[in-house]
PDB file of C-alpha atoms in Angstrom:
ATOM      1  CA  UNK A   1     -62.954 -14.731  12.377  1.00 87.00           C
ATOM      2  CA  UNK A   2     -63.755 -17.954  14.510  1.00 86.00           C
ATOM      3  CA  UNK A   3     -61.197 -20.515  13.529  1.00 94.00           C
ATOM      4  CA  UNK A   4     -58.805 -23.464  14.438  1.00 97.00           C
ATOM      5  CA  UNK A   5     -55.422 -22.933  12.852  1.00 97.00           C
ATOM      6  CA  UNK A   6     -52.682 -25.846  12.562  1.00 98.00           C
ATOM      7  CA  UNK A   7     -48.996 -25.384  11.626  1.00 98.00           C
ATOM      8  CA  UNK A   8     -47.493 -26.647   9.485  1.00 97.00           C
ATOM      9  CA  UNK A   9     -49.978 -27.635   6.950  1.00 97.00           C
ATOM     10  CA  UNK A  10     -47.468 -29.928   5.137  1.00 97.00           C
ATOM     11  CA  UNK A  11     -44.570 -31.712   6.773  1.00 97.00           C
ATOM     12  CA  UNK A  12     -42.107 -34.211   5.305  1.00 97.00           C
ATOM     13  CA  UNK A  13     -39.448 -35.590   7.865  1.00 96.00           C
ATOM     14  CA  UNK A  14     -37.342 -38.811   8.749  1.00 97.00           C
ATOM     15  CA  UNK A  15     -37.732 -41.381  11.124  1.00 97.00           C
ATOM     16  CA  UNK A  16     -36.812 -40.799  14.654  1.00 97.00           C
ATOM     17  CA  UNK A  17     -36.702 -36.679  14.094  1.00 97.00           C
ATOM     18  CA  UNK A  18     -39.009 -35.107  16.892  1.00 97.00           C
ATOM     19  CA  UNK A  19     -41.608 -32.953  15.700  1.00 97.00           C
ATOM     20  CA  UNK A  20     -44.500 -30.811  16.866  1.00 98.00           C
ATOM     21  CA  UNK A  21     -47.917 -29.835  15.279  1.00 98.00           C
ATOM     22  CA  UNK A  22     -49.322 -26.920  16.985  1.00 98.00           C
ATOM     23  CA  UNK A  23     -53.132 -26.129  17.146  1.00 98.00           C
ATOM     24  CA  UNK A  24     -54.558 -23.159  18.355  1.00 98.00           C
ATOM     25  CA  UNK A  25     -58.217 -21.821  18.440  1.00 97.00           C
ATOM     26  CA  UNK A  26     -59.748 -18.350  19.015  1.00 96.00           C
ATOM     27  CA  UNK A  27     -63.081 -19.307  20.314  1.00 95.00           C
ATOM     28  CA  UNK A  28     -62.321 -19.758  23.927  1.00 95.00           C
ATOM     29  CA  UNK A  29     -63.219 -23.485  23.703  1.00 95.00           C
ATOM     30  CA  UNK A  30     -62.634 -25.720  26.719  1.00 94.00           C
ATOM     31  CA  UNK A  31     -62.563 -29.042  24.580  1.00 94.00           C
ATOM     32  CA  UNK A  32     -59.825 -29.819  22.098  1.00 95.00           C
ATOM     33  CA  UNK A  33     -58.877 -32.877  20.403  1.00 96.00           C
ATOM     34  CA  UNK A  34     -56.547 -34.515  17.879  1.00 97.00           C
ATOM     35  CA  UNK A  35     -57.586 -36.840  15.020  1.00 97.00           C
ATOM     36  CA  UNK A  36     -55.718 -38.752  12.336  1.00 97.00           C
ATOM     37  CA  UNK A  37     -57.419 -39.754   9.124  1.00 97.00           C
ATOM     38  CA  UNK A  38     -56.145 -42.654   6.889  1.00 95.00           C
ATOM     39  CA  UNK A  39     -57.691 -43.967   3.666  1.00 90.00           C
ATOM     40  CA  UNK A  40     -60.114 -47.059   4.522  1.00 86.00           C
ATOM     41  CA  UNK A  41     -59.801 -46.364   8.351  1.00 88.00           C
ATOM     42  CA  UNK A  42     -61.627 -42.898   8.675  1.00 89.00           C
ATOM     43  CA  UNK A  43     -60.940 -40.559  11.430  1.00 94.00           C
ATOM     44  CA  UNK A  44     -59.364 -41.881  14.637  1.00 96.00           C
ATOM     45  CA  UNK A  45     -59.123 -39.768  17.616  1.00 94.00           C
ATOM     46  CA  UNK A  46     -55.571 -39.728  19.135  1.00 97.00           C
ATOM     47  CA  UNK A  47     -55.884 -37.345  22.410  1.00 96.00           C
ATOM     48  CA  UNK A  48     -58.237 -35.095  23.712  1.00 94.00           C
ATOM     49  CA  UNK A  49     -58.477 -32.303  26.222  1.00 94.00           C
ATOM     50  CA  UNK A  50     -61.210 -31.237  28.459  1.00 91.00           C
ATOM     51  CA  UNK A  51     -59.734 -28.151  29.788  1.00 92.00           C
ATOM     52  CA  UNK A  52     -56.219 -26.639  30.658  1.00 95.00           C
ATOM     53  CA  UNK A  53     -53.953 -29.415  32.199  1.00 94.00           C
ATOM     54  CA  UNK A  54     -56.699 -32.275  31.561  1.00 91.00           C
ATOM     55  CA  UNK A  55     -55.849 -34.645  28.747  1.00 94.00           C
ATOM     56  CA  UNK A  56     -56.973 -38.200  27.836  1.00 92.00           C
ATOM     57  CA  UNK A  57     -56.248 -40.869  25.460  1.00 92.00           C
ATOM     58  CA  UNK A  58     -58.201 -41.564  22.460  1.00 92.00           C
ATOM     59  CA  UNK A  59     -58.558 -44.819  20.270  1.00 91.00           C
ATOM     60  CA  UNK A  60     -54.906 -44.464  18.780  1.00 96.00           C
ATOM     61  CA  UNK A  61     -52.613 -42.644  21.287  1.00 97.00           C
ATOM     62  CA  UNK A  62     -49.431 -44.657  20.905  1.00 97.00           C
ATOM     63  CA  UNK A  63     -46.372 -42.632  19.723  1.00 97.00           C
ATOM     64  CA  UNK A  64     -48.046 -39.237  20.503  1.00 98.00           C
ATOM     65  CA  UNK A  65     -47.883 -36.858  23.313  1.00 98.00           C
ATOM     66  CA  UNK A  66     -50.015 -33.853  23.723  1.00 98.00           C
ATOM     67  CA  UNK A  67     -50.175 -31.048  26.319  1.00 96.00           C
ATOM     68  CA  UNK A  68     -52.612 -28.174  27.255  1.00 97.00           C
ATOM     69  CA  UNK A  69     -50.909 -25.518  29.191  1.00 97.00           C
ATOM     70  CA  UNK A  70     -53.168 -22.812  27.804  1.00 97.00           C
ATOM     71  CA  UNK A  71     -56.776 -22.861  26.800  1.00 96.00           C
ATOM     72  CA  UNK A  72     -56.114 -21.787  23.225  1.00 97.00           C
ATOM     73  CA  UNK A  73     -53.449 -24.129  22.298  1.00 98.00           C
ATOM     74  CA  UNK A  74     -53.099 -27.857  22.021  1.00 98.00           C
ATOM     75  CA  UNK A  75     -49.990 -29.195  20.574  1.00 98.00           C
ATOM     76  CA  UNK A  76     -49.331 -32.704  19.078  1.00 98.00           C
ATOM     77  CA  UNK A  77     -45.755 -34.033  19.667  1.00 98.00           C
ATOM     78  CA  UNK A  78     -44.165 -36.996  18.035  1.00 97.00           C
ATOM     79  CA  UNK A  79     -40.974 -37.571  19.826  1.00 96.00           C
ATOM     80  CA  UNK A  80     -39.701 -40.478  17.549  1.00 97.00           C
ATOM     81  CA  UNK A  81     -42.026 -40.573  14.309  1.00 97.00           C
ATOM     82  CA  UNK A  82     -42.055 -43.465  12.375  1.00 97.00           C
ATOM     83  CA  UNK A  83     -43.408 -44.398   8.760  1.00 97.00           C
ATOM     84  CA  UNK A  84     -46.715 -45.596  10.123  1.00 97.00           C
ATOM     85  CA  UNK A  85     -47.415 -42.172  11.545  1.00 98.00           C
ATOM     86  CA  UNK A  86     -47.568 -41.049   7.842  1.00 98.00           C
ATOM     87  CA  UNK A  87     -51.107 -39.450   7.857  1.00 97.00           C
ATOM     88  CA  UNK A  88     -53.386 -36.506   7.595  1.00 98.00           C
ATOM     89  CA  UNK A  89     -53.940 -34.841  11.242  1.00 98.00           C
ATOM     90  CA  UNK A  90     -56.830 -32.640  12.245  1.00 98.00           C
ATOM     91  CA  UNK A  91     -57.267 -30.793  15.195  1.00 98.00           C
ATOM     92  CA  UNK A  92     -60.797 -29.694  16.520  1.00 96.00           C
ATOM     93  CA  UNK A  93     -62.257 -27.767  19.335  1.00 96.00           C
ATOM     94  CA  UNK A  94     -65.665 -27.146  20.865  1.00 93.00           C
ATOM     95  CA  UNK A  95     -67.422 -25.751  23.972  1.00 89.00           C
ATOM     96  CA  UNK A  96     -68.183 -28.421  26.829  1.00 82.00           C
ATOM     97  CA  UNK A  97     -71.747 -29.371  26.504  1.00 69.00           C
ATOM     98  CA  UNK A  98     -72.034 -28.302  22.772  1.00 64.00           C
ATOM     99  CA  UNK A  99     -70.980 -31.288  20.378  1.00 73.00           C
ATOM    100  CA  UNK A 100     -70.279 -28.910  17.534  1.00 87.00           C
ATOM    101  CA  UNK A 101     -66.828 -29.531  16.819  1.00 91.00           C
ATOM    102  CA  UNK A 102     -64.828 -27.106  14.780  1.00 94.00           C
ATOM    103  CA  UNK A 103     -62.081 -28.556  12.726  1.00 96.00           C
ATOM    104  CA  UNK A 104     -58.643 -27.134  11.625  1.00 97.00           C
ATOM    105  CA  UNK A 105     -57.527 -27.310   7.880  1.00 96.00           C
ATOM    106  CA  UNK A 106     -55.283 -30.358   8.569  1.00 97.00           C
ATOM    107  CA  UNK A 107     -51.565 -31.302   8.475  1.00 98.00           C
ATOM    108  CA  UNK A 108     -50.420 -33.618   6.043  1.00 97.00           C
ATOM    109  CA  UNK A 109     -47.286 -35.425   7.526  1.00 98.00           C
ATOM    110  CA  UNK A 110     -45.033 -37.880   5.668  1.00 98.00           C
ATOM    111  CA  UNK A 111     -42.557 -39.736   7.610  1.00 97.00           C
ATOM    112  CA  UNK A 112     -39.756 -41.327   5.487  1.00 96.00           C
TER     113      UNK A 112
ATOM    114  CA  UNK B   1     -65.950 -50.653  22.564  1.00 83.00           C
ATOM    115  CA  UNK B   2     -67.954 -47.982  20.355  1.00 88.00           C
ATOM    116  CA  UNK B   3     -68.369 -48.830  16.795  1.00 92.00           C
ATOM    117  CA  UNK B   4     -69.775 -47.114  13.691  1.00 95.00           C
ATOM    118  CA  UNK B   5     -70.275 -48.461  10.208  1.00 96.00           C
ATOM    119  CA  UNK B   6     -71.451 -46.495   7.437  1.00 97.00           C
ATOM    120  CA  UNK B   7     -73.100 -47.480   4.132  1.00 97.00           C
ATOM    121  CA  UNK B   8     -72.695 -47.266   1.038  1.00 97.00           C
ATOM    122  CA  UNK B   9     -68.975 -46.541   1.067  1.00 96.00           C
ATOM    123  CA  UNK B  10     -69.751 -44.489  -2.075  1.00 97.00           C
ATOM    124  CA  UNK B  11     -72.780 -43.086  -3.819  1.00 98.00           C
ATOM    125  CA  UNK B  12     -73.313 -41.562  -7.166  1.00 98.00           C
ATOM    126  CA  UNK B  13     -76.487 -39.480  -7.769  1.00 97.00           C
ATOM    127  CA  UNK B  14     -77.982 -37.550 -10.550  1.00 97.00           C
ATOM    128  CA  UNK B  15     -79.067 -34.048  -9.570  1.00 97.00           C
ATOM    129  CA  UNK B  16     -82.641 -34.170  -8.024  1.00 97.00           C
ATOM    130  CA  UNK B  17     -82.357 -37.958  -7.176  1.00 97.00           C
ATOM    131  CA  UNK B  18     -83.039 -38.185  -3.580  1.00 98.00           C
ATOM    132  CA  UNK B  19     -81.522 -41.067  -1.412  1.00 98.00           C
ATOM    133  CA  UNK B  20     -80.300 -41.776   1.910  1.00 98.00           C
ATOM    134  CA  UNK B  21     -76.980 -42.573   3.816  1.00 98.00           C
ATOM    135  CA  UNK B  22     -76.898 -44.951   6.358  1.00 98.00           C
ATOM    136  CA  UNK B  23     -74.884 -45.062   9.795  1.00 98.00           C
ATOM    137  CA  UNK B  24     -75.295 -48.219  12.011  1.00 98.00           C
ATOM    138  CA  UNK B  25     -73.810 -47.967  15.478  1.00 96.00           C
ATOM    139  CA  UNK B  26     -73.068 -50.108  18.675  1.00 93.00           C
ATOM    140  CA  UNK B  27     -72.590 -48.123  21.951  1.00 89.00           C
ATOM    141  CA  UNK B  28     -73.402 -49.052  25.319  1.00 82.00           C
ATOM    142  CA  UNK B  29     -75.116 -45.736  25.939  1.00 86.00           C
ATOM    143  CA  UNK B  30     -75.452 -43.166  23.515  1.00 89.00           C
ATOM    144  CA  UNK B  31     -74.706 -39.535  24.420  1.00 89.00           C
ATOM    145  CA  UNK B  32     -74.968 -38.296  21.002  1.00 92.00           C
ATOM    146  CA  UNK B  33     -74.765 -39.090  17.327  1.00 95.00           C
ATOM    147  CA  UNK B  34     -73.110 -36.423  14.823  1.00 95.00           C
ATOM    148  CA  UNK B  35     -72.993 -35.891  11.183  1.00 97.00           C
ATOM    149  CA  UNK B  36     -70.343 -34.011   9.670  1.00 97.00           C
ATOM    150  CA  UNK B  37     -69.574 -32.906   6.056  1.00 97.00           C
ATOM    151  CA  UNK B  38     -66.184 -33.086   4.745  1.00 97.00           C
ATOM    152  CA  UNK B  39     -64.893 -31.450   1.303  1.00 96.00           C
ATOM    153  CA  UNK B  40     -61.675 -32.631  -0.392  1.00 93.00           C
ATOM    154  CA  UNK B  41     -58.607 -31.252   1.232  1.00 90.00           C
ATOM    155  CA  UNK B  42     -60.665 -29.513   4.232  1.00 94.00           C
ATOM    156  CA  UNK B  43     -61.591 -30.357   7.606  1.00 96.00           C
ATOM    157  CA  UNK B  44     -64.986 -31.798   8.617  1.00 96.00           C
ATOM    158  CA  UNK B  45     -67.749 -29.283   9.125  1.00 96.00           C
ATOM    159  CA  UNK B  46     -70.681 -29.922  11.305  1.00 95.00           C
ATOM    160  CA  UNK B  47     -74.209 -30.603  10.431  1.00 97.00           C
ATOM    161  CA  UNK B  48     -76.231 -32.140  13.040  1.00 94.00           C
ATOM    162  CA  UNK B  49     -76.479 -33.795  16.544  1.00 94.00           C
ATOM    163  CA  UNK B  50     -79.037 -36.245  17.590  1.00 96.00           C
ATOM    164  CA  UNK B  51     -79.349 -37.310  21.157  1.00 93.00           C
ATOM    165  CA  UNK B  52     -82.418 -39.802  21.150  1.00 93.00           C
ATOM    166  CA  UNK B  53     -84.483 -42.228  19.239  1.00 95.00           C
ATOM    167  CA  UNK B  54     -87.132 -40.513  17.030  1.00 96.00           C
ATOM    168  CA  UNK B  55     -85.221 -37.250  16.841  1.00 96.00           C
ATOM    169  CA  UNK B  56     -84.922 -35.602  13.639  1.00 97.00           C
ATOM    170  CA  UNK B  57     -82.939 -32.585  12.348  1.00 97.00           C
ATOM    171  CA  UNK B  58     -83.273 -30.614   9.062  1.00 97.00           C
ATOM    172  CA  UNK B  59     -80.964 -28.233   7.208  1.00 95.00           C
ATOM    173  CA  UNK B  60     -81.731 -27.235   3.557  1.00 95.00           C
ATOM    174  CA  UNK B  61     -81.840 -30.551   1.637  1.00 97.00           C
ATOM    175  CA  UNK B  62     -80.504 -32.710   4.382  1.00 98.00           C
ATOM    176  CA  UNK B  63     -82.718 -34.467   6.948  1.00 98.00           C
ATOM    177  CA  UNK B  64     -81.059 -36.624   9.774  1.00 98.00           C
ATOM    178  CA  UNK B  65     -82.980 -39.150  11.815  1.00 98.00           C
ATOM    179  CA  UNK B  66     -82.222 -41.590  14.646  1.00 97.00           C
ATOM    180  CA  UNK B  67     -83.058 -44.950  15.912  1.00 96.00           C
ATOM    181  CA  UNK B  68     -81.775 -47.130  18.583  1.00 93.00           C
ATOM    182  CA  UNK B  69     -79.296 -48.901  16.250  1.00 95.00           C
ATOM    183  CA  UNK B  70     -78.859 -46.484  13.202  1.00 97.00           C
ATOM    184  CA  UNK B  71     -79.155 -43.026  11.824  1.00 98.00           C
ATOM    185  CA  UNK B  72     -80.020 -41.941   8.341  1.00 98.00           C
ATOM    186  CA  UNK B  73     -79.039 -38.995   6.525  1.00 98.00           C
ATOM    187  CA  UNK B  74     -81.643 -38.207   3.773  1.00 98.00           C
ATOM    188  CA  UNK B  75     -80.820 -35.995   0.880  1.00 98.00           C
ATOM    189  CA  UNK B  76     -83.779 -34.474  -1.064  1.00 98.00           C
ATOM    190  CA  UNK B  77     -83.193 -33.228  -4.721  1.00 97.00           C
ATOM    191  CA  UNK B  78     -79.602 -33.181  -4.334  1.00 97.00           C
ATOM    192  CA  UNK B  79     -77.477 -30.634  -6.293  1.00 97.00           C
ATOM    193  CA  UNK B  80     -73.596 -31.104  -7.479  1.00 97.00           C
ATOM    194  CA  UNK B  81     -72.589 -28.860  -4.445  1.00 97.00           C
ATOM    195  CA  UNK B  82     -73.878 -31.383  -2.200  1.00 97.00           C
ATOM    196  CA  UNK B  83     -71.025 -33.497  -3.308  1.00 98.00           C
ATOM    197  CA  UNK B  84     -68.824 -34.470  -0.262  1.00 98.00           C
ATOM    198  CA  UNK B  85     -67.912 -37.112   2.003  1.00 97.00           C
ATOM    199  CA  UNK B  86     -70.299 -37.479   4.901  1.00 98.00           C
ATOM    200  CA  UNK B  87     -69.254 -38.667   8.208  1.00 97.00           C
ATOM    201  CA  UNK B  88     -71.163 -39.844  11.215  1.00 97.00           C
ATOM    202  CA  UNK B  89     -69.710 -40.427  14.707  1.00 94.00           C
ATOM    203  CA  UNK B  90     -70.969 -41.314  18.082  1.00 92.00           C
ATOM    204  CA  UNK B  91     -70.243 -40.329  21.685  1.00 89.00           C
ATOM    205  CA  UNK B  92     -70.959 -43.008  24.176  1.00 84.00           C
ATOM    206  CA  UNK B  93     -71.661 -43.303  28.004  1.00 79.00           C
ATOM    207  CA  UNK B  94     -70.543 -46.678  28.986  1.00 63.00           C
ATOM    208  CA  UNK B  95     -67.445 -46.431  30.730  1.00 58.00           C
ATOM    209  CA  UNK B  96     -66.024 -43.779  28.240  1.00 57.00           C
ATOM    210  CA  UNK B  97     -65.232 -40.394  29.014  1.00 65.00           C
ATOM    211  CA  UNK B  98     -67.300 -37.468  27.610  1.00 72.00           C
ATOM    212  CA  UNK B  99     -64.751 -36.426  25.189  1.00 80.00           C
ATOM    213  CA  UNK B 100     -64.158 -39.578  23.239  1.00 84.00           C
ATOM    214  CA  UNK B 101     -65.527 -39.827  19.697  1.00 87.00           C
ATOM    215  CA  UNK B 102     -65.674 -42.543  17.589  1.00 91.00           C
ATOM    216  CA  UNK B 103     -66.245 -41.797  13.684  1.00 94.00           C
ATOM    217  CA  UNK B 104     -67.245 -44.056  10.869  1.00 96.00           C
ATOM    218  CA  UNK B 105     -65.311 -44.446   7.337  1.00 95.00           C
ATOM    219  CA  UNK B 106     -67.680 -42.065   5.670  1.00 96.00           C
ATOM    220  CA  UNK B 107     -69.778 -42.067   2.448  1.00 97.00           C
ATOM    221  CA  UNK B 108     -68.414 -40.269  -0.533  1.00 97.00           C
ATOM    222  CA  UNK B 109     -71.331 -38.693  -2.341  1.00 98.00           C
ATOM    223  CA  UNK B 110     -71.046 -37.506  -5.896  1.00 98.00           C
ATOM    224  CA  UNK B 111     -73.893 -35.669  -7.452  1.00 98.00           C
ATOM    225  CA  UNK B 112     -73.961 -35.389 -11.171  1.00 97.00           C
ATOM    226  CA  UNK B 113     -75.578 -32.447 -12.967  1.00 95.00           C
TER     227      UNK B 113
END
């Protein structure tokens, strides 16, 4: 089954404790992206990647890191999480030139 | 900077009562405008891509249209299963990379039986 998976689905952590949210797709998509969704603010793009070793900032990259060492994986790294990063995070992927993005199920992160 | 504004924020309809959702956008050049549907607790699901003014796309009870300043998502004779949040997004050309997307805040649609 074609899908985007994210892990973990739920995470409660404390300020300053480094964490990684994984994202994996099995559709051989070149493009992958991370978003956060907050009430009243909608979906905002954090980082995206056009292919392996190619990443670029979205609208809200501060406090986040990403890497794209393999085509199927695009982890989101919070090196020193803060409470304002409490949010619902989505990973998405698509073929280049095809704007139909497939979204993962989301990761709900709470930073205390 | 690309901007997307959706209205209304919430819309309640009776089953069978047709209506439209609006997406107003500002971009220096439009690569594409996208509509997604999001059910509670799930990731957005792709509906349509529109590329140029005058273009229309249809899928079941949904029809998306595009002008140079806005897009409409028309819902004809909606059913309760059409209840969801509908998201609009744009991809611009002016000084932005191909991969950058800007979403609106969404319209929460509730269809009562």
